Tab-separated table of C-alpha atoms in Angstrom:
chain	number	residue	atom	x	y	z
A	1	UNK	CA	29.207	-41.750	-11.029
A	2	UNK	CA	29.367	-39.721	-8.137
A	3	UNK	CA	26.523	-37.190	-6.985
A	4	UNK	CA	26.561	-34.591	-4.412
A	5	UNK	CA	24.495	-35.582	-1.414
A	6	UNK	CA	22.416	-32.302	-1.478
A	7	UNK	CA	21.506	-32.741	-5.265
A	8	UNK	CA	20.115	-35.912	-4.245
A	9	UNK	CA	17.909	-34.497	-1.364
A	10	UNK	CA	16.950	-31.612	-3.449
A	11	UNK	CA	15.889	-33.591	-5.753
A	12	UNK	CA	14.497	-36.316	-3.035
A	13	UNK	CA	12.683	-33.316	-1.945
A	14	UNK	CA	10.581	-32.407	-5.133
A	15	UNK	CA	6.623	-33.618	-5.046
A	16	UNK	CA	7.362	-34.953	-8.842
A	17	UNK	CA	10.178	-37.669	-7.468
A	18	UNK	CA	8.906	-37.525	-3.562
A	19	UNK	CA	7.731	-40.952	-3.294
A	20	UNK	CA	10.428	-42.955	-5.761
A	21	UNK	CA	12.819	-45.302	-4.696
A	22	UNK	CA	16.477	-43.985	-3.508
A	23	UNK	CA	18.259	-45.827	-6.970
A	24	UNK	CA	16.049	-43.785	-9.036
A	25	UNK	CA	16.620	-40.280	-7.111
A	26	UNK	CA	20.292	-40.639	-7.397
A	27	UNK	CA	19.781	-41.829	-10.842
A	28	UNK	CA	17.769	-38.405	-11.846
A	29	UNK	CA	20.607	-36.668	-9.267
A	30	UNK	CA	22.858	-37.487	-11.458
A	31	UNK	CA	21.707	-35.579	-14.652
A	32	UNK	CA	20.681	-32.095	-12.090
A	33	UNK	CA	22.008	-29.079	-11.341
A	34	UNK	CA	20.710	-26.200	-9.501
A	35	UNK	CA	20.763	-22.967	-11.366
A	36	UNK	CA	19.447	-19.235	-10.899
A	37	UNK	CA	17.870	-17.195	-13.747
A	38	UNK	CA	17.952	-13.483	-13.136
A	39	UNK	CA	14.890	-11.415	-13.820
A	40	UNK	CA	14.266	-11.773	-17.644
A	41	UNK	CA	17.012	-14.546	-18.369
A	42	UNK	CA	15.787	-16.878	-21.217
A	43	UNK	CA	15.611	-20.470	-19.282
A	44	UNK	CA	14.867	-21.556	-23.019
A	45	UNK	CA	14.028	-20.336	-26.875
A	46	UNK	CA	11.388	-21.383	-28.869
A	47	UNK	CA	13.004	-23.632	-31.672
A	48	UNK	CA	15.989	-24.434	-29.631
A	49	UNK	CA	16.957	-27.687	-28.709
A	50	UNK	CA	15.554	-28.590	-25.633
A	51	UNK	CA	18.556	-29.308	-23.972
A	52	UNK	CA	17.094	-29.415	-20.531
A	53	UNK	CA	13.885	-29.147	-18.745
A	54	UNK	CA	13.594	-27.608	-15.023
A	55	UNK	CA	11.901	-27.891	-11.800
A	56	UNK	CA	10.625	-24.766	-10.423
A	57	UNK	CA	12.212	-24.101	-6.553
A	58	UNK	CA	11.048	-20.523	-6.342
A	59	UNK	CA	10.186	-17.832	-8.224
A	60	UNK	CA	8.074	-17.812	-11.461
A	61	UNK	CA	8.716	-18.431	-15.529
A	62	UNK	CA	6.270	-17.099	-18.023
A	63	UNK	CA	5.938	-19.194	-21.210
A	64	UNK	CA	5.757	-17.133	-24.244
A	65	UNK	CA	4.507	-17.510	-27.915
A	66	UNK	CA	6.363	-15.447	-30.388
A	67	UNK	CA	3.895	-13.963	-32.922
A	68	UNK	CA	6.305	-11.347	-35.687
A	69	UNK	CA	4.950	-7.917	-35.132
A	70	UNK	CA	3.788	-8.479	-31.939
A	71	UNK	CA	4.614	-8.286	-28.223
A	72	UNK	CA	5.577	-11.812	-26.780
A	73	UNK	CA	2.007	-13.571	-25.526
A	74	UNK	CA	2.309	-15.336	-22.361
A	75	UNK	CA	0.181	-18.278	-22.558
A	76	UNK	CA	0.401	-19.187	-18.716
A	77	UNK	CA	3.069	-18.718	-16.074
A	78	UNK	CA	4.197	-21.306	-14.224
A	79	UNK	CA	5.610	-21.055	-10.324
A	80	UNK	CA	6.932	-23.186	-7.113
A	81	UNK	CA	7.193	-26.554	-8.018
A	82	UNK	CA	5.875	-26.772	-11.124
A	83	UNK	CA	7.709	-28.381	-14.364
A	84	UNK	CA	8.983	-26.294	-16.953
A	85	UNK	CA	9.116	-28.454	-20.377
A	86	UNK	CA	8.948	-31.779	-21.626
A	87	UNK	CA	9.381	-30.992	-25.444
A	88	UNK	CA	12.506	-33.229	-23.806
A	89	UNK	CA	10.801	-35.999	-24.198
A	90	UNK	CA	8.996	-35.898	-28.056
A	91	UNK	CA	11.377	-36.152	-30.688
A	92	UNK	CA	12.700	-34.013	-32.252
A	93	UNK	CA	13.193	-32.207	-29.068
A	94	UNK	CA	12.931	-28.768	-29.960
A	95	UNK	CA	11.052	-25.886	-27.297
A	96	UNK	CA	7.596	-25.181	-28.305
A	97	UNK	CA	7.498	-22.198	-26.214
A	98	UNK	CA	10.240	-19.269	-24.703
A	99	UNK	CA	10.409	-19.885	-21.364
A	100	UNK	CA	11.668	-16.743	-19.494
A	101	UNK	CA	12.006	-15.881	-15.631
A	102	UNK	CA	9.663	-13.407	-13.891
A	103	UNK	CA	11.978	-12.014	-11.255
A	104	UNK	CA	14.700	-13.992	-9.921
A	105	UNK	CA	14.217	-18.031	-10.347
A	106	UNK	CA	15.648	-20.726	-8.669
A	107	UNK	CA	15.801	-24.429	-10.490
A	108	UNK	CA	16.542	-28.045	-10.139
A	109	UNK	CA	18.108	-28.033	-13.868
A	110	UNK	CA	17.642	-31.341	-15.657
A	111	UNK	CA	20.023	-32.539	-18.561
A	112	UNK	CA	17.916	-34.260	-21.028
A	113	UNK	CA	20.185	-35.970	-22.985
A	114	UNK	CA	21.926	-37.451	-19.636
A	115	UNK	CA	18.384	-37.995	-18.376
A	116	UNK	CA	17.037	-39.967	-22.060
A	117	UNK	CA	19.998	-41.956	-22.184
A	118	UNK	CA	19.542	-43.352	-18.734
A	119	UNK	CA	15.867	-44.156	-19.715
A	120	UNK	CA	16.789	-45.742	-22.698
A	121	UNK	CA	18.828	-48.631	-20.429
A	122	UNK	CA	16.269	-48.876	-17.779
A	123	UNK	CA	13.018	-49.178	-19.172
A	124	UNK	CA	11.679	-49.049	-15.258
A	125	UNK	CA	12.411	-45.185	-15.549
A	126	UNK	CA	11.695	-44.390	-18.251
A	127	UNK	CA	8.338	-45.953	-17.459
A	128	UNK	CA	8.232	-43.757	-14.508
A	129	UNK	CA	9.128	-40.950	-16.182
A	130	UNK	CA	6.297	-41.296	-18.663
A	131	UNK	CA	3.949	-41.792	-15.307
A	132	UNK	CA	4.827	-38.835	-14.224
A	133	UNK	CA	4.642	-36.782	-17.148
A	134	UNK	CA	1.621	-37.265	-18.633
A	135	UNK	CA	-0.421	-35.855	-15.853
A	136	UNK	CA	1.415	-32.797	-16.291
A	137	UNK	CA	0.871	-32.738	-19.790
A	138	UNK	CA	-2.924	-33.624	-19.283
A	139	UNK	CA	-2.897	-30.851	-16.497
A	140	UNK	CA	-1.300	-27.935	-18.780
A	141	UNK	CA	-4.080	-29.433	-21.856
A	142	UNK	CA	-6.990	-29.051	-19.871
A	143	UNK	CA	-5.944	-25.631	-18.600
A	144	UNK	CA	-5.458	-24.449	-21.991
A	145	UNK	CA	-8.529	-25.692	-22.811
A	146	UNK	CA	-10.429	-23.781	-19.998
A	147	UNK	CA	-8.535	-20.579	-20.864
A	148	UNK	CA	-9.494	-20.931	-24.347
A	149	UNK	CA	-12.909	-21.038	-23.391
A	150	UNK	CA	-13.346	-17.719	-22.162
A	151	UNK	CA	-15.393	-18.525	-19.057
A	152	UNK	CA	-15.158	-15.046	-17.785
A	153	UNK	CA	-17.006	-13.176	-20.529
A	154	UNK	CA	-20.947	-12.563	-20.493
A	155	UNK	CA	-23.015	-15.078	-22.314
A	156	UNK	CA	-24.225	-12.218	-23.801
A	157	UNK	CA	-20.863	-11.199	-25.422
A	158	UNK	CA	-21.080	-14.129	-27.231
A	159	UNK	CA	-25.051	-14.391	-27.956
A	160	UNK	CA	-24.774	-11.661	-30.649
A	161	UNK	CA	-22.407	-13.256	-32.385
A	162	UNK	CA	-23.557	-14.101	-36.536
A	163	UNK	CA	-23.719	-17.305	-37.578
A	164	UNK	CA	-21.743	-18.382	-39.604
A	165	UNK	CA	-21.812	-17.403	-43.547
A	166	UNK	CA	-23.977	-14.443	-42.288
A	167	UNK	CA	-22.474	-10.988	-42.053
A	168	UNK	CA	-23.573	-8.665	-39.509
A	169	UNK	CA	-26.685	-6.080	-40.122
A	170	UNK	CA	-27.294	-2.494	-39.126
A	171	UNK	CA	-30.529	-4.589	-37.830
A	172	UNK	CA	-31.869	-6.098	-34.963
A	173	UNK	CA	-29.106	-7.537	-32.689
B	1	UNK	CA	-36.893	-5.668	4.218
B	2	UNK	CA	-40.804	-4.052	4.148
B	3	UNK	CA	-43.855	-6.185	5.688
B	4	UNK	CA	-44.263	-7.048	1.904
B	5	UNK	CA	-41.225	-8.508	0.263
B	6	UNK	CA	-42.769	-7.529	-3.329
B	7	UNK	CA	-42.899	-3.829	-2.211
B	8	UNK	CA	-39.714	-1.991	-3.039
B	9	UNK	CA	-37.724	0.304	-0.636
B	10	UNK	CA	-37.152	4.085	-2.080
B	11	UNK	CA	-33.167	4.542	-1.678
B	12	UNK	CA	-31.435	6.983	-3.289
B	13	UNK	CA	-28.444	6.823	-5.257
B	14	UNK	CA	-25.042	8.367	-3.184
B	15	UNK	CA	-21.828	7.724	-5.113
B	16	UNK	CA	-21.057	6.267	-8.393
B	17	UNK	CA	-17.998	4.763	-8.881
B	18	UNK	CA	-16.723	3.263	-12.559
B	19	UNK	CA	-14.926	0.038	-11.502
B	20	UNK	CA	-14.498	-1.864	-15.376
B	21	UNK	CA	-15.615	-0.945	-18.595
B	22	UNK	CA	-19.193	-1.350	-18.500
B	23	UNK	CA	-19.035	-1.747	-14.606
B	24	UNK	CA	-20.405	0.217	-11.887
B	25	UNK	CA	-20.126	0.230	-8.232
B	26	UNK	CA	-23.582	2.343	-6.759
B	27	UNK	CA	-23.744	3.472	-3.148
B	28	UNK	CA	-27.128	3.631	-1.912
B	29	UNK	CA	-29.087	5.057	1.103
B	30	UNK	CA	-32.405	4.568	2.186
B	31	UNK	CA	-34.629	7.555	2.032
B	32	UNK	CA	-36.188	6.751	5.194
B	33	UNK	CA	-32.711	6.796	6.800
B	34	UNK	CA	-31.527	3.956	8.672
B	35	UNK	CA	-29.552	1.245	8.076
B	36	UNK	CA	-30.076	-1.428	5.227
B	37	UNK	CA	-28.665	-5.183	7.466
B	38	UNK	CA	-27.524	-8.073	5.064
B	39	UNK	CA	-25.375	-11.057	5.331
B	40	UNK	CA	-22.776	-11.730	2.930
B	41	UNK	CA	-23.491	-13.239	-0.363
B	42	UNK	CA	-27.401	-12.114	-0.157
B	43	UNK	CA	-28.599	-10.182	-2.968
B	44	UNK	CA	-31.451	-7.690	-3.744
B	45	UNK	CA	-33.537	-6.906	-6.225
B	46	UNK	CA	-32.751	-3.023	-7.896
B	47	UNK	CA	-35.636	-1.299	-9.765
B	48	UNK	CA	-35.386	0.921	-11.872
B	49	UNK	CA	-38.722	2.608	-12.094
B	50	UNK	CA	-39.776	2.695	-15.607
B	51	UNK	CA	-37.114	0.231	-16.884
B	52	UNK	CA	-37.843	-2.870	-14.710
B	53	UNK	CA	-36.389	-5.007	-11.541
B	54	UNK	CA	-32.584	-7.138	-11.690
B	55	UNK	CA	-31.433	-9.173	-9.094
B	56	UNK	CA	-27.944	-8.115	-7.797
B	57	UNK	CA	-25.322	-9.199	-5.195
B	58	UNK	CA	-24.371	-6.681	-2.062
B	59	UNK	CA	-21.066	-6.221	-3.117
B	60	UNK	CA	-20.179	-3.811	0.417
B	61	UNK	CA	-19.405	-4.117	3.727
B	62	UNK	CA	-22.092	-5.545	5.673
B	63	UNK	CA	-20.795	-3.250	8.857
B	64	UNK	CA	-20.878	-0.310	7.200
B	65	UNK	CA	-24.729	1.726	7.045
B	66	UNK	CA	-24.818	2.688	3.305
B	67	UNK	CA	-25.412	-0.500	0.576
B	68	UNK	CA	-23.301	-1.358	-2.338
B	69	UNK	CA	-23.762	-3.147	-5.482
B	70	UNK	CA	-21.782	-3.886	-8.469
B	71	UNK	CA	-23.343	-3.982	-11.330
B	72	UNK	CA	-22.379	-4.923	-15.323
B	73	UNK	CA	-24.777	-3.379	-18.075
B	74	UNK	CA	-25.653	-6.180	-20.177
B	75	UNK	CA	-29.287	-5.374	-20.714
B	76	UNK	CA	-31.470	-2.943	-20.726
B	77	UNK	CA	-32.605	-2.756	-16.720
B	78	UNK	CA	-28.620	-2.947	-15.649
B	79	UNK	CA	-27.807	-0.659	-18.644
B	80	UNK	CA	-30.200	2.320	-17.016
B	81	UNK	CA	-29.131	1.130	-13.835
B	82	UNK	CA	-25.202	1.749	-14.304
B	83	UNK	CA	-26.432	5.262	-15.630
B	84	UNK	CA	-27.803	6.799	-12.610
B	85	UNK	CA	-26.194	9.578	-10.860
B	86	UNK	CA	-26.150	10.984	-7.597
B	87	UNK	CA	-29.344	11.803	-6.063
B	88	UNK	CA	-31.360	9.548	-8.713
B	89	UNK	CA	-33.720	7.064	-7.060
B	90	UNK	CA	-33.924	3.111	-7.046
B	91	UNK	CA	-36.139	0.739	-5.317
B	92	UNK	CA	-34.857	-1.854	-3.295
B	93	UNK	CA	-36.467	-5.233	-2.337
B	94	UNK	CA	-34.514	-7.633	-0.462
B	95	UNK	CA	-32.358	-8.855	1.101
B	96	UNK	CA	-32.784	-12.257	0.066
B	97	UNK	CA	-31.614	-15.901	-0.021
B	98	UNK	CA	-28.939	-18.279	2.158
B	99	UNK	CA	-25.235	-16.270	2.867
B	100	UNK	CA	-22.459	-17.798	2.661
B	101	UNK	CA	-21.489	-19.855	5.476
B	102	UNK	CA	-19.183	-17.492	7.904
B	103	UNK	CA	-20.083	-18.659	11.402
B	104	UNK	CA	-19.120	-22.404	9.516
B	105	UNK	CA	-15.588	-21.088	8.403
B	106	UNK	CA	-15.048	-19.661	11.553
B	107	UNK	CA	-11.829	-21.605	13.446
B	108	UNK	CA	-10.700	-22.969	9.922
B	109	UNK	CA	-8.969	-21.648	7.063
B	110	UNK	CA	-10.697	-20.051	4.371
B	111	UNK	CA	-10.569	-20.609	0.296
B	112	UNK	CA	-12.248	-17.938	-2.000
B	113	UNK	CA	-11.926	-18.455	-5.080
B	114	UNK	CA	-13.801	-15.907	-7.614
B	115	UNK	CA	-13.930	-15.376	-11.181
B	116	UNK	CA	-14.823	-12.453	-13.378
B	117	UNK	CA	-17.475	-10.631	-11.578
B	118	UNK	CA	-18.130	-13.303	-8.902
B	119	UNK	CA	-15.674	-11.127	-7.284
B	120	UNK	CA	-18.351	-8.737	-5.945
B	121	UNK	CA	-20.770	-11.308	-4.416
B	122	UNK	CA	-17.357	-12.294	-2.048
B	123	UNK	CA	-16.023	-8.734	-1.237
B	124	UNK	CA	-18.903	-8.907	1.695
B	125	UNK	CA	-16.992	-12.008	2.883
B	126	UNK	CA	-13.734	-10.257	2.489
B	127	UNK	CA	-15.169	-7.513	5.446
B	128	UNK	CA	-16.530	-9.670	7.483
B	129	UNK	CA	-13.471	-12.177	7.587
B	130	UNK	CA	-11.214	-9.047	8.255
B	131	UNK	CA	-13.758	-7.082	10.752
B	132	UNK	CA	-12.988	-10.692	12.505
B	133	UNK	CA	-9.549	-11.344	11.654
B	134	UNK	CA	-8.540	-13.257	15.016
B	135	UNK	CA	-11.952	-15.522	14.406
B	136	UNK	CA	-10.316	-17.443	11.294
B	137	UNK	CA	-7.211	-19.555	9.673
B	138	UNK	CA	-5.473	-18.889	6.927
B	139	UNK	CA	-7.191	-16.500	4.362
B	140	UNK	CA	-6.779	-17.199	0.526
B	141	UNK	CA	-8.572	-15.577	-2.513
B	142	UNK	CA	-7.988	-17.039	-5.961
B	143	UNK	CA	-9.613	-14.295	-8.013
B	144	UNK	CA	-9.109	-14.978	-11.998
B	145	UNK	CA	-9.884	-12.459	-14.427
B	146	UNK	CA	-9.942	-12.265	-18.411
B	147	UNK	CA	-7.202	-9.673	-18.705
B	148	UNK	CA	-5.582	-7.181	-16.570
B	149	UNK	CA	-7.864	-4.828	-17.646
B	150	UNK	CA	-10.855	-6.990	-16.191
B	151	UNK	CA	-9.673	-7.430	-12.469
B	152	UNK	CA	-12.617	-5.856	-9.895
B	153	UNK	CA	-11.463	-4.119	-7.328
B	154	UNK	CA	-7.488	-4.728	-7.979
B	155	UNK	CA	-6.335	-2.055	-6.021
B	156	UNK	CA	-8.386	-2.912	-3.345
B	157	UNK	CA	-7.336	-6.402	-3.032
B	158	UNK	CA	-3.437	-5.354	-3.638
B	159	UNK	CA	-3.876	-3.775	-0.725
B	160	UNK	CA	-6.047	-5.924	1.198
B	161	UNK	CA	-3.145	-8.685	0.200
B	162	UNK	CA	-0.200	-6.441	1.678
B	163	UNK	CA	-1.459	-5.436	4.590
B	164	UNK	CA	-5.017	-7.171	5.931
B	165	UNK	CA	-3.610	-10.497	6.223
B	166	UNK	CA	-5.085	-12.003	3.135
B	167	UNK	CA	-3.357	-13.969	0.833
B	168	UNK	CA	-4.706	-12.319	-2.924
B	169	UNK	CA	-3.523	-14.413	-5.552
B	170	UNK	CA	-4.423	-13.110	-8.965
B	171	UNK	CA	-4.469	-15.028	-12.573
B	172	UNK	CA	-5.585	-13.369	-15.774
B	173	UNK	CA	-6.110	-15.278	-19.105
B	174	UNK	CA	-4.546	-12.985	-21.347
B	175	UNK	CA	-1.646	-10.480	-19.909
B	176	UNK	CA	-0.579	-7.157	-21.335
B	177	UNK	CA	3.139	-6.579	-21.989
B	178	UNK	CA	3.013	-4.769	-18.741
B	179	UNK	CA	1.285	-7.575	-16.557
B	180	UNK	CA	4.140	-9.672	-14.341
B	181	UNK	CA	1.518	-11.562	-12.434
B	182	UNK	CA	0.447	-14.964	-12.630
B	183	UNK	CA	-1.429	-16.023	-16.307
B	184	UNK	CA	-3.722	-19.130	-16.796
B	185	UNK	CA	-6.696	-20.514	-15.154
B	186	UNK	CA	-7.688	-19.805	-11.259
B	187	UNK	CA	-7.118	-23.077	-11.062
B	188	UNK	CA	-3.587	-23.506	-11.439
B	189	UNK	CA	-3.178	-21.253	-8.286
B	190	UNK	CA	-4.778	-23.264	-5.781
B	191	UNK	CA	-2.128	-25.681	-3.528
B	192	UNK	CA	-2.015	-27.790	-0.570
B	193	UNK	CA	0.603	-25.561	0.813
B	194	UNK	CA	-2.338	-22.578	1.249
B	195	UNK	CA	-4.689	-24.081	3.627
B	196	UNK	CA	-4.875	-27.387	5.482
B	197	UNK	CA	-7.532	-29.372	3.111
B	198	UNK	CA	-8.864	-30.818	6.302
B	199	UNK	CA	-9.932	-28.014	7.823
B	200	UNK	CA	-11.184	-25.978	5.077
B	201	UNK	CA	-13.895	-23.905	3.916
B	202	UNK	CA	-14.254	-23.103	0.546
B	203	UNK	CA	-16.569	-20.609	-1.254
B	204	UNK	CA	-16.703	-20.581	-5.146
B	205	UNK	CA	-18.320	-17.413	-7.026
B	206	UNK	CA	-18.068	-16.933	-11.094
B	207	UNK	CA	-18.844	-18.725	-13.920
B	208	UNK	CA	-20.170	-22.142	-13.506
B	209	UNK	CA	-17.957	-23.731	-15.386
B	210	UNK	CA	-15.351	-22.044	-13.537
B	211	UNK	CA	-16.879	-22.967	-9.970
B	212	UNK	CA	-16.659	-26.870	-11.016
B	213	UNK	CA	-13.253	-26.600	-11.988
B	214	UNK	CA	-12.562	-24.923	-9.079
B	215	UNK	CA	-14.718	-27.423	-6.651
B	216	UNK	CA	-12.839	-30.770	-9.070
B	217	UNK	CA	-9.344	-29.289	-7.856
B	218	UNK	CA	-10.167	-28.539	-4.474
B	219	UNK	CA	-11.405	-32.123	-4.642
B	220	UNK	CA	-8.154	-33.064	-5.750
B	221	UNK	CA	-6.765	-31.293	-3.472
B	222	UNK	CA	-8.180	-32.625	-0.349
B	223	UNK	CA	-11.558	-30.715	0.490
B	224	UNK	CA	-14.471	-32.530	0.583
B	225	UNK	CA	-17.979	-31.865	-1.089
B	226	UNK	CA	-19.548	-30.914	2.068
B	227	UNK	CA	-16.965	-27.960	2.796
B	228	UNK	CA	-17.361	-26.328	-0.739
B	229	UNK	CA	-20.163	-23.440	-1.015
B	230	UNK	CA	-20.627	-21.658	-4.261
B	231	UNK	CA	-22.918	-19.238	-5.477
B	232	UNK	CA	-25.699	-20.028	-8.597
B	233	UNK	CA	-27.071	-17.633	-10.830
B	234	UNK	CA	-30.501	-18.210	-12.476
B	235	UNK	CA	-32.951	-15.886	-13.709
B	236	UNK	CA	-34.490	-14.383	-10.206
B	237	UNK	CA	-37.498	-12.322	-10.075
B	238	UNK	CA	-39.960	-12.604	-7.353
B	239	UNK	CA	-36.834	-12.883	-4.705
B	240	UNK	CA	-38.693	-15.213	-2.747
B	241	UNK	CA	-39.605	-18.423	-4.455
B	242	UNK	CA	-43.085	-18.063	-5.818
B	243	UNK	CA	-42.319	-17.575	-9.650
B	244	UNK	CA	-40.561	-20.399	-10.259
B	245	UNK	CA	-37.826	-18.698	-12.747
B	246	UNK	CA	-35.102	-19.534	-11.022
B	247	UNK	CA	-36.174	-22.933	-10.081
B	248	UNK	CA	-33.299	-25.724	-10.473
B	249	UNK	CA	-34.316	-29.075	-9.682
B	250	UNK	CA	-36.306	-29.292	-6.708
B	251	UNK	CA	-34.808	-25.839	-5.268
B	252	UNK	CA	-35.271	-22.049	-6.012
B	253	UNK	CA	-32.636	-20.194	-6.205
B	254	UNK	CA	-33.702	-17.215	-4.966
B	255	UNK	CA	-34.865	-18.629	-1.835
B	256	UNK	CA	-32.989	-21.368	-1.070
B	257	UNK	CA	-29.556	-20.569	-2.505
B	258	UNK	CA	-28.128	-18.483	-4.328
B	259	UNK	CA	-25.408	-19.894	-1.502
B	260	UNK	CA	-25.532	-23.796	-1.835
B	261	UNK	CA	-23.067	-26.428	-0.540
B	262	UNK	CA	-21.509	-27.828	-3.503
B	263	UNK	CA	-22.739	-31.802	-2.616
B	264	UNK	CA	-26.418	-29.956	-2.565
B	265	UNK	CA	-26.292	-28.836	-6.445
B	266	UNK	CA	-23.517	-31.436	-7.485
B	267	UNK	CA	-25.908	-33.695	-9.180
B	268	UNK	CA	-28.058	-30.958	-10.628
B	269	UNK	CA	-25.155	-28.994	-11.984
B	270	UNK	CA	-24.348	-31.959	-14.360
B	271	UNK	CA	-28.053	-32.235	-15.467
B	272	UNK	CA	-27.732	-30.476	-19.223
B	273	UNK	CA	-30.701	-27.999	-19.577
B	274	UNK	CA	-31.037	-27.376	-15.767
């Protein structure tokens, strides 16, 4: 298959692939394109099939949770560098989140399918690929951990709080 | 400070700004005139006569003659406290405890990172650094807030960010439809490509939880233990380590920190009940 030279450096260039060897960088080449979202473009719908995930050259992308009768809730935004998706990689492949770009966004654009089927014939990427990943997933679990936790509030907002099977008095608090 | 550190100063109050919901900024002024001298990230203790004393950050500029604090009502003594008005009184003890390290960061770049409220105990650093400019690196404040709604001093730091050479880098936890900044932990905003981890000082002010985060990815990220300061909060009242309420381990806080290199308070920080 041939690969343009410059889709191979860009994607040379990218901390996430940085350090593999050459075979392997022409081997993700292969499956990328570079592609600009304009401000507000969908890079991908919750639900969808997630046809291809994305490396973040500039610019930002806010993922979103759709909740009916309500505006979209952007769980955490995500800028230079950083991956957007890997519902790519768990069956049955569909985007857990909107994905949608905050001002203009540039991307290394990954085909998934392309990108599967090469790791299902060489188990050495796909291996690498898993490497790779999970940190990122580990990464994004721990920070939604954190944010769940609320760390900026008082310990007092949360001190007054009933216990639970108790409703709340016109009492002490 | 008086001869007697347990004496309080009569200031009076000059401006009162509403910064957050249930957040104050006070301007104060001695009575005696003069000029109240403090290093950045010392803190005083604010009495309200008839209510009681709290300790409290300078949140101001440590050039400027007139004293600031910041100040959330969340009991009673910071409740009556955020209610004064012009020309009401307060006593002032202090300042006390260890700044944060300027002369230290001086020739290197410089990480703040802030969260919530620890936003006002860095502001100080934020004048100094910029009264200096020339004297430092690369400036970076990671400032995460709970919401929009919640950042201290946002348009303050906008501008600070546009024009002062500061890079402001602002996260919230939860956005508003109208919010096109950054959302998620102040974490996820720090990089390598911000300062050179080698020759970086860092100083960490917020939650605790949020400060070890903070200090774990900075870790991460290449700065070391002994170049990572951040502020602890205990319960402070004699200001100058005879009480024993703020004791943590083998240190008082009001005395000896509330500034503390992190490989000081590392191992005490993961002692539960400290």
């Amino acid at each position: 298959m041939t690969v343009d030279r410059l889709m191979i450096e860009a994607v040379a260039a990218h901390p996430l692939f940085r350090d593999l060897p050459a075979a392997e960088q022409r081997a993700i080449a292969e499956c990328t394109g570079e592609t600009v979202f304009e401000d507000g473009a969908m890079l991908m719908r919750q639900g969808d099939q997630a046809e291809h995930f994305y490396l973040i050259l500039y610019g930002m992308v806010a993922l979103e949770l759709h909740v009916p009768g309500r505006a979209p809730l952007v769980v955490e935004t995500l800028g230079k560098d950083e991956v957007v998706g890997w519902s790519w990689l768990v069956p049955p492949y569909d985007a857990q989140f909107d994905a949608r770009a905050v001002g203009m966004v540039r991307v290394l654009a990954i085909d998934a399918a392309c990108l599967r089927e090469k790791m299902a014939r060489d188990h050495t990427l796909g291996f690498v690929f898993y490497q790779r990943f999970l940190p990122v997933i580990a990464d994004r679990l721990h920070a939604a951990r954190v944010q769940l936790m609320d760390i900026y509030s008082h310990p007092a907002d949360y001190a007054e709080a009933p216990s639970a099977g108790k409703k709340r008095g016109k009492g002490k608090r | 400070m008086t001869a007697d550190p347990m004496i309080p100063m009569p200031f009076r109050v000059v401006r009162q700004r509403h910064e957050l919901r249930n957040v104050v900024t006070l301007t104060l002024e001695p009575e005696a005139g003069g000029r109240f001298s403090f290093q950045p990230g010392q803190f005083n203790m604010l009495y309200h006569f008839g209510m009681g004393e709290v300790p409290i950050s300078v949140s101001g500029d440590p050039a400027k003659r007139r004293l600031r604090h910041t100040i959330r009502s969340v009991g009673a003594v910071t409740h009556a406290l955020t209610r004064l008005r012009k020309g009401d009184g307060v006593g002032v003890r202090g300042p006390f405890g260890a700044p944060w390290p300027l002369a230290e960061a001086e020739g290197r770049d410089v990480v703040l990172a802030a969260g919530g409220l620890g936003m006002a105990p860095l502001r100080p650093v934020l004048y100094a650094v910029m009264a200096r400019r020339e004297r430092y690196g690369r400036v970076t404040l990671y400032y995460g807030a709970r919401s929009p709604a919640d950042i201290l001093y946002r348009k303050q730091l906008e501008r600070w960010g546009k024009r002062r050479g500061i890079d402001v880098r602002i996260t919230v936890d939860k956005a508003t439809p109208a919010w096109r900044g950054h959302v998620g932990v102040v974490t996820r905003l720090m990089s390598r490509e911000h300062f050179a981890a080698g020759n970086t000082i860092a100083m960490l002010c917020g939650p605790e939880v949020m400060m070890r985060f903070s200090a774990q990815t900075l870790n991460r990220l290449g700065v070391s233990d002994g170049r990572i300061y951040l502020s602890m909060e205990r319960n402070m009242q004699c200001g100058i380590g005879l009480c024993g309420h703020c004791q943590l381990g083998p240190t008082f806080i009001c005395r000896d920190g509330p500034v503390y290199r992190l490989d000081e308070v590392l191992p005490l920080m993961k002692v539960r009940g400290l």
